[in-house]
Coordinates of C-alpha atoms and ligand atoms in Angstrom, one line a residue:
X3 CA 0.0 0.0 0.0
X4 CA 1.9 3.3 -0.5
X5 CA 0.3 5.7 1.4
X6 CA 0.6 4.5 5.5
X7 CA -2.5 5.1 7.5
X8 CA -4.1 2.8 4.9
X9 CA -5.5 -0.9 6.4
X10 CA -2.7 -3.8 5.8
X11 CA -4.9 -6.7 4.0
X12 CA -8.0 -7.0 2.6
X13 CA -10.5 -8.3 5.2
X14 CA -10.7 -8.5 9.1
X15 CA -12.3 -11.4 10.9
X16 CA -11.9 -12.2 14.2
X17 CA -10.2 -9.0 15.3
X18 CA -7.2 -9.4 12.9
X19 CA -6.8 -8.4 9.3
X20 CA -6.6 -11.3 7.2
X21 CA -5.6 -11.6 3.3
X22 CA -6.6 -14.1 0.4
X23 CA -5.2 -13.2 -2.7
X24 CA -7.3 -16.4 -4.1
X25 CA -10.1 -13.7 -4.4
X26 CA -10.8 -11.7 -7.4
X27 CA -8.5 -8.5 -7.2
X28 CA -10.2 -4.8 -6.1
X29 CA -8.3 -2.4 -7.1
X30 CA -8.5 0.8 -5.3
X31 CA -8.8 3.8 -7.4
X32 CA -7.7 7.6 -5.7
X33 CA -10.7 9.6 -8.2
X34 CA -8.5 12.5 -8.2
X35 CA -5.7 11.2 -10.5
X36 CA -6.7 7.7 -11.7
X37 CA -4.3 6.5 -10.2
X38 CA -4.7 3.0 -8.2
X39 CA -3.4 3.1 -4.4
X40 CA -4.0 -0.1 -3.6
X41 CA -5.1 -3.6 -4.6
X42 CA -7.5 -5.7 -2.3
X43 CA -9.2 -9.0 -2.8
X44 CA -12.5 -10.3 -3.1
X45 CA -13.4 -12.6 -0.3
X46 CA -13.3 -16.0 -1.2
X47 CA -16.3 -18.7 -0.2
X48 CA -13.8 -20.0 2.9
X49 CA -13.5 -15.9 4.1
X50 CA -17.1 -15.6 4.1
X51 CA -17.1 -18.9 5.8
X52 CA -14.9 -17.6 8.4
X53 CA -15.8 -14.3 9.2
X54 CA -19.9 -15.9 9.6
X55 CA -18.5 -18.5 12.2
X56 CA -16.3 -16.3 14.1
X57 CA -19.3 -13.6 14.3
X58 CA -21.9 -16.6 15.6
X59 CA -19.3 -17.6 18.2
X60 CA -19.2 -14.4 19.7
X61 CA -22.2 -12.6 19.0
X62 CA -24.0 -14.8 22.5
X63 CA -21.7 -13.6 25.1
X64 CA -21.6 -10.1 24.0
X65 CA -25.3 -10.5 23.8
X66 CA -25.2 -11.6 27.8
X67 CA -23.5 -8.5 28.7
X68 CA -25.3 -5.4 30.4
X69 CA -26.2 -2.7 28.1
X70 CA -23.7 -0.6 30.0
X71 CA -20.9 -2.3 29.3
X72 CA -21.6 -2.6 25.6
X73 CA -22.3 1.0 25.4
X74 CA -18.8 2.0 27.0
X75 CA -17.0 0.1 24.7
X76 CA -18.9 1.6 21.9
X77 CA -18.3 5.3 23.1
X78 CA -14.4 5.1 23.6
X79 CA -14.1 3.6 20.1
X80 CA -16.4 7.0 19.1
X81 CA -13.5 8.6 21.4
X82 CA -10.9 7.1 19.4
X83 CA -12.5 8.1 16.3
X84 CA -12.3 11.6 16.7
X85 CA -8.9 11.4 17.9
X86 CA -7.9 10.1 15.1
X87 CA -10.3 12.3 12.8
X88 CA -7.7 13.6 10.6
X89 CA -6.2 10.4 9.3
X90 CA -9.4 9.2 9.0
X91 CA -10.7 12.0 6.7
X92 CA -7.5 11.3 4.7
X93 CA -7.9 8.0 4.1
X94 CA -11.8 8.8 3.1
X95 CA -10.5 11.1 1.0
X96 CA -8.2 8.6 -0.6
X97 CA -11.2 6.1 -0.9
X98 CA -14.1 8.5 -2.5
X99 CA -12.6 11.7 -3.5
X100 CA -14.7 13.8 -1.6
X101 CA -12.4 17.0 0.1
X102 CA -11.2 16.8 3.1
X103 CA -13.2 20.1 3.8
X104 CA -15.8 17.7 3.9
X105 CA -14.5 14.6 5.0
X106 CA -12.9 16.1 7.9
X107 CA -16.2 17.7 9.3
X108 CA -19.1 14.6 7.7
X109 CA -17.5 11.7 7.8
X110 CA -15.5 9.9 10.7
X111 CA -17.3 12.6 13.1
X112 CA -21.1 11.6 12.2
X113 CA -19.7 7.6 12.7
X114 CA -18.3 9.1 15.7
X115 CA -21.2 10.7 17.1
X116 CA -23.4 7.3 15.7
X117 CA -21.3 5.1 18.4
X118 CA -21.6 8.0 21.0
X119 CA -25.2 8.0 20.8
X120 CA -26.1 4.1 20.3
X121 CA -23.4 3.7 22.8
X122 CA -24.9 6.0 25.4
X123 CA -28.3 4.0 24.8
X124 CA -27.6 0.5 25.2
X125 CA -27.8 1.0 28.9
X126 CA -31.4 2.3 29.0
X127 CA -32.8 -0.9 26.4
X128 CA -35.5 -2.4 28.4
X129 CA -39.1 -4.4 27.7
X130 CA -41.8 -3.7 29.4
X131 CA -43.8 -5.0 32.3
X132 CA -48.0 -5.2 31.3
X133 CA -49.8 -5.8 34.3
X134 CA -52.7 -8.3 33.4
X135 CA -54.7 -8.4 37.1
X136 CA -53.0 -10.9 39.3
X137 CA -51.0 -12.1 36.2
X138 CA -48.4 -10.5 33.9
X139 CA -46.4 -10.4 31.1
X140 CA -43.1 -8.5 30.7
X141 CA -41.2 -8.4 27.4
X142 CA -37.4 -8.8 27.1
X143 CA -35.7 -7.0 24.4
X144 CA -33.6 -9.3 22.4
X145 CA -30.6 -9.1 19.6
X146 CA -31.4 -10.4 16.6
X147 CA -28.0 -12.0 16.1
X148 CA -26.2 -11.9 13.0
X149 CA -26.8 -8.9 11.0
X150 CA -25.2 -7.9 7.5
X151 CA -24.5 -4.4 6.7
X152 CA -24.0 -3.7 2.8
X153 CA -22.1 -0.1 1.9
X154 CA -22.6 2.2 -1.1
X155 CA -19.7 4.0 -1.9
X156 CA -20.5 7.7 -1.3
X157 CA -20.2 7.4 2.9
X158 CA -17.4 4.4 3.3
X159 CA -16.9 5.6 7.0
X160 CA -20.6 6.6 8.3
X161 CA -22.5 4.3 6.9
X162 CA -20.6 1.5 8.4
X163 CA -21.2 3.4 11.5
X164 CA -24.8 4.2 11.4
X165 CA -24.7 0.1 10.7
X166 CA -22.5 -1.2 12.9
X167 CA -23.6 1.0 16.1
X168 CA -27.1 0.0 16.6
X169 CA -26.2 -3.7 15.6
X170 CA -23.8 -3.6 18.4
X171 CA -25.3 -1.7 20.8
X172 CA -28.8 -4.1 20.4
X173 CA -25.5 -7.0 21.4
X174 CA -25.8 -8.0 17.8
X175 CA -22.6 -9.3 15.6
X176 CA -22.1 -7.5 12.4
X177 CA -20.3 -8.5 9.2
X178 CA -20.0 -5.4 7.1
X179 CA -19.3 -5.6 3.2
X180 CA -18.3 -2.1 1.7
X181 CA -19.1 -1.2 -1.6
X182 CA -15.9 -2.6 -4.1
X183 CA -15.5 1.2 -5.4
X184 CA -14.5 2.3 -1.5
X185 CA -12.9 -0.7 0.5
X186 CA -11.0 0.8 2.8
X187 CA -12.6 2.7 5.1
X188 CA -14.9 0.1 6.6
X189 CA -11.4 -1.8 8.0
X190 CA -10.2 1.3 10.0
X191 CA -13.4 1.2 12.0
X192 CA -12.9 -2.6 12.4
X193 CA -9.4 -1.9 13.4
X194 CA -10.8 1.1 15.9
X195 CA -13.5 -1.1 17.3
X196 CA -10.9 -4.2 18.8
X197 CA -8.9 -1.7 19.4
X198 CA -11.7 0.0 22.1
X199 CA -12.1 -3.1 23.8
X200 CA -14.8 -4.8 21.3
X201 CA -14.4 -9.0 22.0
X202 CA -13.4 -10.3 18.2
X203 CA -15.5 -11.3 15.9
X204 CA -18.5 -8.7 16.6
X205 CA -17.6 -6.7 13.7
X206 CA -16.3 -8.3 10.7
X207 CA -15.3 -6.6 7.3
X208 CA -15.6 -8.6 4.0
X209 CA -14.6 -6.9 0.5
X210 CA -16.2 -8.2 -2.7
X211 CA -19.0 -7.3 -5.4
X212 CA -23.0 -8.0 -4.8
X213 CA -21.8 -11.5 -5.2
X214 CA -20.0 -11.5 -1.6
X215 CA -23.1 -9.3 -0.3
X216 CA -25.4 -12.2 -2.1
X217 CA -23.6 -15.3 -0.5
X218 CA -24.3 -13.5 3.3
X219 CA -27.3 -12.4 2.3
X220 CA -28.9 -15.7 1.2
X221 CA -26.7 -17.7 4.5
X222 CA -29.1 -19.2 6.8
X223 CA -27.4 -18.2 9.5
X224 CA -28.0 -14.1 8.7
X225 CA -30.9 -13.1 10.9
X226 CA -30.9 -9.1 9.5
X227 CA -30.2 -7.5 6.4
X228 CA -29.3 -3.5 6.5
X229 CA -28.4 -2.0 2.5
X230 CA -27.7 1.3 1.8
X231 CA -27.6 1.0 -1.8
X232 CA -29.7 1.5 -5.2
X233 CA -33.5 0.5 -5.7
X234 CA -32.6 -2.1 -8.2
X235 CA -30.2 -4.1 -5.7
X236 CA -32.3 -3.0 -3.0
X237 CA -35.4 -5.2 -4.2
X238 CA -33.0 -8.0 -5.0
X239 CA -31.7 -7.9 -1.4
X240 CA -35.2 -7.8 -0.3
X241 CA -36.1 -10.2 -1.9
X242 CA -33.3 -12.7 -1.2
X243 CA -33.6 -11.8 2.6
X244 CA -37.3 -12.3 2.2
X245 CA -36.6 -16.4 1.5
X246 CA -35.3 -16.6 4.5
X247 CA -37.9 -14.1 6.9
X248 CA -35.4 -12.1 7.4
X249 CA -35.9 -8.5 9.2
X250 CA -34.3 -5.8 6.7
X251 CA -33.6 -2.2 6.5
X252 CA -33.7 -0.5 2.9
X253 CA -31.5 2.8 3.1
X254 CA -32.2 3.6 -1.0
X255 CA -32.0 6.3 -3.8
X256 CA -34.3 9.3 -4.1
X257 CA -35.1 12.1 -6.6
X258 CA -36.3 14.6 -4.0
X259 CA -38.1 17.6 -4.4
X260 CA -37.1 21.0 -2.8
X261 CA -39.6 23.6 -3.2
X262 CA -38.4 27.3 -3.3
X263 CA -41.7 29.7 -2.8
X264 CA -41.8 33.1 -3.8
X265 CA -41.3 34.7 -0.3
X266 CA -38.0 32.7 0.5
X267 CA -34.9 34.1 1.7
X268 CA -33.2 33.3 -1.8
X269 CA -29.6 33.2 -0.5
X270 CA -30.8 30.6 1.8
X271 CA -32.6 28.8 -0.8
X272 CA -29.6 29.0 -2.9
X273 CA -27.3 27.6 -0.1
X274 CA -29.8 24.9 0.5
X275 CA -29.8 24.2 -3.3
X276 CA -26.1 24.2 -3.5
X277 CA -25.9 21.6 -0.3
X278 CA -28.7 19.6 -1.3
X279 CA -27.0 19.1 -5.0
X280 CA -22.7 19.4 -5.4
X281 CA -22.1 18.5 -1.5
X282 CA -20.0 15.2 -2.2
X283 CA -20.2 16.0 -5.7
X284 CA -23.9 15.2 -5.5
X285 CA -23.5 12.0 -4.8
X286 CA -25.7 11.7 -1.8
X287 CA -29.0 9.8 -1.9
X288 CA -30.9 12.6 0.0
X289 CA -30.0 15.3 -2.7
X290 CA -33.2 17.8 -3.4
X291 CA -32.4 17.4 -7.5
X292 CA -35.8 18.8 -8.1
X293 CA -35.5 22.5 -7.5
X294 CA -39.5 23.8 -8.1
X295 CA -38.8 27.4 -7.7
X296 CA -41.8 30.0 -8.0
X297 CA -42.1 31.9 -11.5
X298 CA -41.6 34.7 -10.1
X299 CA -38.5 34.6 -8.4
X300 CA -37.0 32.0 -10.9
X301 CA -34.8 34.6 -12.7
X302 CA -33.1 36.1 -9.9
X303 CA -32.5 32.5 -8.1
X304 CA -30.7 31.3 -11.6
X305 CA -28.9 34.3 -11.3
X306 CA -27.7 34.3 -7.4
X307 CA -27.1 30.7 -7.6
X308 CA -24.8 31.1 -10.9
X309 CA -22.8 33.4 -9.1
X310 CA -22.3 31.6 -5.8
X311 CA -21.3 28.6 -8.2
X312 CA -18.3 30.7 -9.6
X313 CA -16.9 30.7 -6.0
X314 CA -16.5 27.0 -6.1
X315 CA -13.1 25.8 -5.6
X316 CA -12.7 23.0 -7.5
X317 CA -9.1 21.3 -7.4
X318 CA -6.8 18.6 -5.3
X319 CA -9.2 17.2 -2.8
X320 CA -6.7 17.0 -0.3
X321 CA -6.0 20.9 0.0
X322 CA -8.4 22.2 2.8
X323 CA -9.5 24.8 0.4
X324 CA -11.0 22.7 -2.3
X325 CA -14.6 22.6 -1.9
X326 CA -15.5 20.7 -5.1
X327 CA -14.0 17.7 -5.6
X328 CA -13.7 14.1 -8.5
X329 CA -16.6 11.9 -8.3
X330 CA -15.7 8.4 -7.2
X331 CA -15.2 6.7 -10.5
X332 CA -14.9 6.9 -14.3
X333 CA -18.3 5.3 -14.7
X334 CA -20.1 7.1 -12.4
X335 CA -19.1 10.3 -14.2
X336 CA -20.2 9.1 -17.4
X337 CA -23.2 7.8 -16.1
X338 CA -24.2 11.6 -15.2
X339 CA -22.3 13.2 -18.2
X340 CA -24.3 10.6 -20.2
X341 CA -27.3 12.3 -18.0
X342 CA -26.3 16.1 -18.8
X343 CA -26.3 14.9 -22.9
X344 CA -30.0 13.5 -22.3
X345 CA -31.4 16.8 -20.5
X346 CA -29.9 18.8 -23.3
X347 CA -31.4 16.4 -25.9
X348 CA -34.4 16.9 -24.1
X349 CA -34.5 20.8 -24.8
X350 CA -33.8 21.8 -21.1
X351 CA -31.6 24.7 -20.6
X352 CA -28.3 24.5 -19.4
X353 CA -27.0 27.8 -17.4
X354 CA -24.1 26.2 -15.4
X355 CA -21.4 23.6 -16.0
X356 CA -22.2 20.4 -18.2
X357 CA -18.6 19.7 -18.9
X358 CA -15.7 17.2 -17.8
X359 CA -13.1 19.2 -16.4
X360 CA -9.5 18.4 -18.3
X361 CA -7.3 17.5 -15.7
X362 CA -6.3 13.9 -13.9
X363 CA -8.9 12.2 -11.8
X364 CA -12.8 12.1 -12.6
X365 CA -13.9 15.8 -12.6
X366 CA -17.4 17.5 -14.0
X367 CA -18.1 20.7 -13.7
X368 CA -21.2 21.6 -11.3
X369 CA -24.2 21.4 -13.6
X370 CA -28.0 23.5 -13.6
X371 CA -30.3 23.0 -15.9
X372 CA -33.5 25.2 -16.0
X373 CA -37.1 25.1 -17.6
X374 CA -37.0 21.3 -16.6
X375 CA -40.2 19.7 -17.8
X376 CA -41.6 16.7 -15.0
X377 CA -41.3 14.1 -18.0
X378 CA -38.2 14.9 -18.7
X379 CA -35.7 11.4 -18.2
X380 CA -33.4 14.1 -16.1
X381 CA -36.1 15.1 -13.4
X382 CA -37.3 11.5 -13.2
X383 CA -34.2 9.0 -12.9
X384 CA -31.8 9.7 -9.9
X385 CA -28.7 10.9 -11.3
X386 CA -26.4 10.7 -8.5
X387 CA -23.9 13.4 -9.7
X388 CA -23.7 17.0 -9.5
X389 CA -26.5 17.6 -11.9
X390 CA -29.6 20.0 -10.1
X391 CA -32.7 20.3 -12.1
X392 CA -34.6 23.4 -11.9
X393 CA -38.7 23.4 -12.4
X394 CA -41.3 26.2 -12.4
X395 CA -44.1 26.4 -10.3
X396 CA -47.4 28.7 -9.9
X397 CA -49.3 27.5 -6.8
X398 CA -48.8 25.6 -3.7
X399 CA -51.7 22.8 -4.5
X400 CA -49.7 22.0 -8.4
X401 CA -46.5 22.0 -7.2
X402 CA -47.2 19.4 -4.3
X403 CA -48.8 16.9 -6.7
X404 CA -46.0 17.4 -9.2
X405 CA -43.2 17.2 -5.8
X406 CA -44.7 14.0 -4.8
X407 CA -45.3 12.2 -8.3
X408 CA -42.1 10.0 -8.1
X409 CA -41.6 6.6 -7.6
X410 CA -39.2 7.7 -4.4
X411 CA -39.7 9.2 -1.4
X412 CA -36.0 9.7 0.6
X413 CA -36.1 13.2 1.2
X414 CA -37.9 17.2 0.4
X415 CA -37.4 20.4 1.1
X416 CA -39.3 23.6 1.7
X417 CA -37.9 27.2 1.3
X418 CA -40.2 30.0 3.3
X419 CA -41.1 32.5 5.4
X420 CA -44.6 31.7 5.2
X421 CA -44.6 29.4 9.0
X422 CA -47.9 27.8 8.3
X423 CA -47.6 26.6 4.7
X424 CA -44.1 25.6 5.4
X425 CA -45.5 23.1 8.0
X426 CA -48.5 22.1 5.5
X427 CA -46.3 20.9 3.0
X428 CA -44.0 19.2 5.5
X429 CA -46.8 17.1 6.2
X430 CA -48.0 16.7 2.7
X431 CA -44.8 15.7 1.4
X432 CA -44.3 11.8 0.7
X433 CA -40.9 11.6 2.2
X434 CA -39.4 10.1 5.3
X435 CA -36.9 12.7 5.9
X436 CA -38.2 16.5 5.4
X437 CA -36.4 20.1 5.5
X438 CA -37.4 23.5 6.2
X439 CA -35.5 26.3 5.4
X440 CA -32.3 24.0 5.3
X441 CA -31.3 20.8 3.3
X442 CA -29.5 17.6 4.1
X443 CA -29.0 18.0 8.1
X444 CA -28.6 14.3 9.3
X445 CA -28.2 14.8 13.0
X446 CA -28.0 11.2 14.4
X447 CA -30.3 11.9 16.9
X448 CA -33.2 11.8 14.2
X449 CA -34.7 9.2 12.6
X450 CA -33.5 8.7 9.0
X451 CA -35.1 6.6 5.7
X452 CA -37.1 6.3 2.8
X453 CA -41.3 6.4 2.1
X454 CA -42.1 4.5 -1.3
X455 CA -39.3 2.8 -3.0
X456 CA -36.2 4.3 -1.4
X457 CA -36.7 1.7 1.6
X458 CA -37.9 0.7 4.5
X459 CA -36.9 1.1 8.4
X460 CA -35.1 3.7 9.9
X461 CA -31.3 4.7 10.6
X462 CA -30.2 6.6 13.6
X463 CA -31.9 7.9 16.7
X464 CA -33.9 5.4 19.1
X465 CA -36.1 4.2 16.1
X466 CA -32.8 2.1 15.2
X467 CA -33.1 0.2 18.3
X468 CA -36.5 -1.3 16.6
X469 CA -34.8 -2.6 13.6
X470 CA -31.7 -3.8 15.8
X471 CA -33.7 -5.9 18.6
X472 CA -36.7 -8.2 18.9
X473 CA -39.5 -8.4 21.7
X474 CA -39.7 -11.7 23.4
X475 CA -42.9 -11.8 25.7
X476 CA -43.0 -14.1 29.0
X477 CA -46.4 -14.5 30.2
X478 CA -46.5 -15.2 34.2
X479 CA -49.3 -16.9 35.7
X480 CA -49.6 -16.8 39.5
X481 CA -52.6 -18.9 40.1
X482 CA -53.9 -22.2 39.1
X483 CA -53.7 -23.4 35.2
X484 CA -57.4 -24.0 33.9
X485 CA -57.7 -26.4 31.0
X486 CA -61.4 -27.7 29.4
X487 CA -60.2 -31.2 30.2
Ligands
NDP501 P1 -25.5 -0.2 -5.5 O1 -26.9 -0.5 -5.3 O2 -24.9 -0.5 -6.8 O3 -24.6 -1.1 -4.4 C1 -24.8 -1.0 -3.0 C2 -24.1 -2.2 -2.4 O4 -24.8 -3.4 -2.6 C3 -22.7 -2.4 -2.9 O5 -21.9 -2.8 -1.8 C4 -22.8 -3.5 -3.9 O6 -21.6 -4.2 -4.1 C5 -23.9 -4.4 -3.2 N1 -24.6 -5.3 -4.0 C6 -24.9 -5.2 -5.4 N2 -25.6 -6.2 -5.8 C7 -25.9 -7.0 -4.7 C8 -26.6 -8.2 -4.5 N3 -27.2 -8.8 -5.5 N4 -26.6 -8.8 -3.2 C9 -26.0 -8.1 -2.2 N5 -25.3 -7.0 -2.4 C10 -25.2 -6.4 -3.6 O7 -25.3 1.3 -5.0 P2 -24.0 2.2 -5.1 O8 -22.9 1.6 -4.4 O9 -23.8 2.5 -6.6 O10 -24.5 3.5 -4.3 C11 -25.3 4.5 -4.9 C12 -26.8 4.2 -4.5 O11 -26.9 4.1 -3.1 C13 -27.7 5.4 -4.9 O12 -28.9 4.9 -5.5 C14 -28.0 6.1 -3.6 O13 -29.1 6.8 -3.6 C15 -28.0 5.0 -2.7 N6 -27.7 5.5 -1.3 C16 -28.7 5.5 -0.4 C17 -28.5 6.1 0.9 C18 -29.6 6.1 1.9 O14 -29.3 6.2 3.1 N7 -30.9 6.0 1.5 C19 -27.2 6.7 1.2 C20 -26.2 6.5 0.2 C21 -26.5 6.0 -1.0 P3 -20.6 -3.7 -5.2 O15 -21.0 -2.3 -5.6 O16 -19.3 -3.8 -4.6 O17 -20.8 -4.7 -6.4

């Protein structure tokens, strides 16, 4: 590996890293030059065999210990985390190309504050005690026992967090499988974990493609499925898990709405539009990529937004002034390059960007399109690149039926002042996660996840603990048993 805070081998099972060069080689692509920076494998049928027997070995005791003592363990790793928060964003960096401006601030910090939170919670889990006259029943809240988490490649770091800390904190095992495109992230917060105190074996890292994820997904002895990941894969994980009753939770795409009405602060509104759409590039599944903005303010939006764009810096990810960085792959900027050709095609208007930048690494420019028409492939389809959409809008009744007339339902956003309709079309929208006056806050104290096809369950806050444990209810008679016969 040449750059030295990276992981040493390709998996880590037990509590150790462990390689197989057997498996099908990952490389590991850095998105701003091209270059690769390191070469992983694939785990082979024996590493999934291993890292699914060492987590069902130890997953019962750490299941049998108080709550409280999972919970500390979990909180000094969060501890150890943000120690270690600039390597960390480095090494995320290296694995996504997202800036360190960001990394640095979103990243190892929100997985930080995800095992602060679920670790500060696992002492208060309880069931409940129903009083039924003389008798009773009390319920006992159980793990589940071996849970899979499956990565997308956007949040290498957090979303093994957001995964791994409920699991844990519930006194679940976890074997985590990042996405192929960004491996190495996921094996620092293995590395972290053991390293806090975690027994081995409770949080296993696996690299491979959807076959790997397949294999533990279809294993009998999985009890819990957790993707963050497209709708296609996420209805063939649902439906795999679904052949063997297994709980899941769907963390999917979107193609959110943010609404922008005509008494909005329009800096704000542009600041939410620029957050909810190049933040990461725009490669963030909550991104408001449908920007309704009122007629009548429409022109002058287009025209702030244009010039805040200019103030970009777009350049080496790693300089703390860069604040527009690669996307993660060659494909995934063609796929939304291929996406800028088919909104032009379609007669929309392009005011911003639209280009690949000439330079090393997998760079496109920050991209508006106006007079976007609702049938238009580019307002439909999620995009996943920096590529924001704007639509026109009259009144508050057409633009809600046109917001929520999508297949998806991740995420929407209101812009203004007006306090009651904001709150009428936070409750009208058909989205699990909803904004006003701001975009893309994911606090882990709230819940987070998708209406409609972008999934089902919830991440963070104590909702999490539902998808994480099971009731088990104990009736207790005190009297004498009465059968017909
Ligand atoms: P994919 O759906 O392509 O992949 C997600 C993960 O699933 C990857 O680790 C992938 O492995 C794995 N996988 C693929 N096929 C299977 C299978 N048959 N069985 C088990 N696992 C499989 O998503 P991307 O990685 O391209 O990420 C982008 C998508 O993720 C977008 O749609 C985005 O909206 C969504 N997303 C949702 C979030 C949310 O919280 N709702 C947050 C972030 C992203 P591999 O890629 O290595 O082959």
């Amino acid at each position: 590996m040449s750059y030295d805070p990276q992981p040493t081998a390709s998996h880590f099972i037990d509590g150790a890293y462990v390689e197989d060069t057997n498996g099908t080689p990952i490389p590991v692509i850095y998105p701003a030059t091209g270059e690769t920076i390191a070469t992983l494998y694939a785990a082979t049928p024996a590493i999934v065999e291993q890292a699914i027997t060492s987590a069902r070995k130890a997953q019962a005791a750490w299941a049998a210990m108080t709550g409280t003592e999972r919970g500390r363990i979990l909180r000094r790793a969060a501890d150890m985390i943000r120690e270690r928060n600039h390597d960390l964003s480095v090494l995320e960096t290296y694995d996504t190309g997202k800036p360190y401006q960001e990394t640095s601030v979103a990243d190892a910090t929100s997985g930080a504050d995800a095992l602060e939170y679920f670790g500060g919670l696992a002492g208060s889990l309880t069931g409940e005690h129903i009083q039924l006259g003389e008798d009773w029943v009390y319920t006992r809240r159980e793990a589940l026992g071996l849970c899979v988490g499956i990565g997308a490649w956007n949040y290498p770091t957090q979303i093994a967090c957001w995964k791994a800390a409920p699991a844990l904190a519930c006194g679940n095992a976890m074997i985590f499988k990042p996405s192929e495109t960004t491996p190495l992230c996921a094996l620092k917060v293995a590395e972290i974990l053991i390293e806090a105190g975690l027994p081995a074996g409770l949080f296993n890292v696996v690299q491979g493609m959807g076959e790997v994820g397949q294999s533990l997904v279809t294993d009998a002895r999985v009890d819990k499925v957790s993707l963050t990941g497209s709708v296609p894969t996420g209805r063939k994980v649902y439906a795999a898990a679904a052949e063997g009753i297994k709980h899941v939770t769907m963390e999917l795409g979107g193609k959110s709405p943010m609404i922008v009405f005509e008494d909005a602060d329009i800096d704000n509104a542009v600041s939410g539009a620029i957050l909810g759409n190049f933040y990461s590039s725009g490669q963030i599944c909550s991104n408001g990529t449908r920007v309704f903005v009122h007629r009548d303010i429409k022109e002058a939006f287009l025209a702030r937004l244009s010039e805040r764009l200019e103030n970009a810096v777009i350049g080496d990810p790693m300089d703390p002034d860069t604040s527009f960085g690669p996307m993660v792959s060659e494909r995934q900027m063609q796929i939304a390059l291929d996406y800028v050709a088919k909104g032009e095609a379609e007669g929309a208007r392009l005011i911003y960007g639209g280009k690949r930048i000439e330079r090393d690494g997998f760079y496109m420019q920050p991209t508006v399109f106006a007079d976007v028409k609702d049938d238009m492939v580019i307002a439909r389809e999620e995009i996943f690149g920096p590529v924001m959409a704007v639509l026109d809008f009259e009144d508050e009744a057409e633009v809600m039926a046109r917001a929520n007339a999508t297949e998806f339902g991740l995420a929407a956003g209101v812009f203004t002042q007006n306090l009651t309709r904001a709150h009428r079309v936070a409750a009208r929208f058909e989205a699990g996660t909803c904004y006003i006056n701001t975009y893309n806050d994911a606090p882990v104290e709230a819940p987070f996840g998708g209406m409609k096809n972008s999934g089902v369950g919830r991440e963070n806050s104590k909702a999490a603990i539902n998808h994480y444990s099971q009731l088990k209810s104990v009736y207790v008679r005190m009297g004498d048993v009465e059968a017909p016969f």
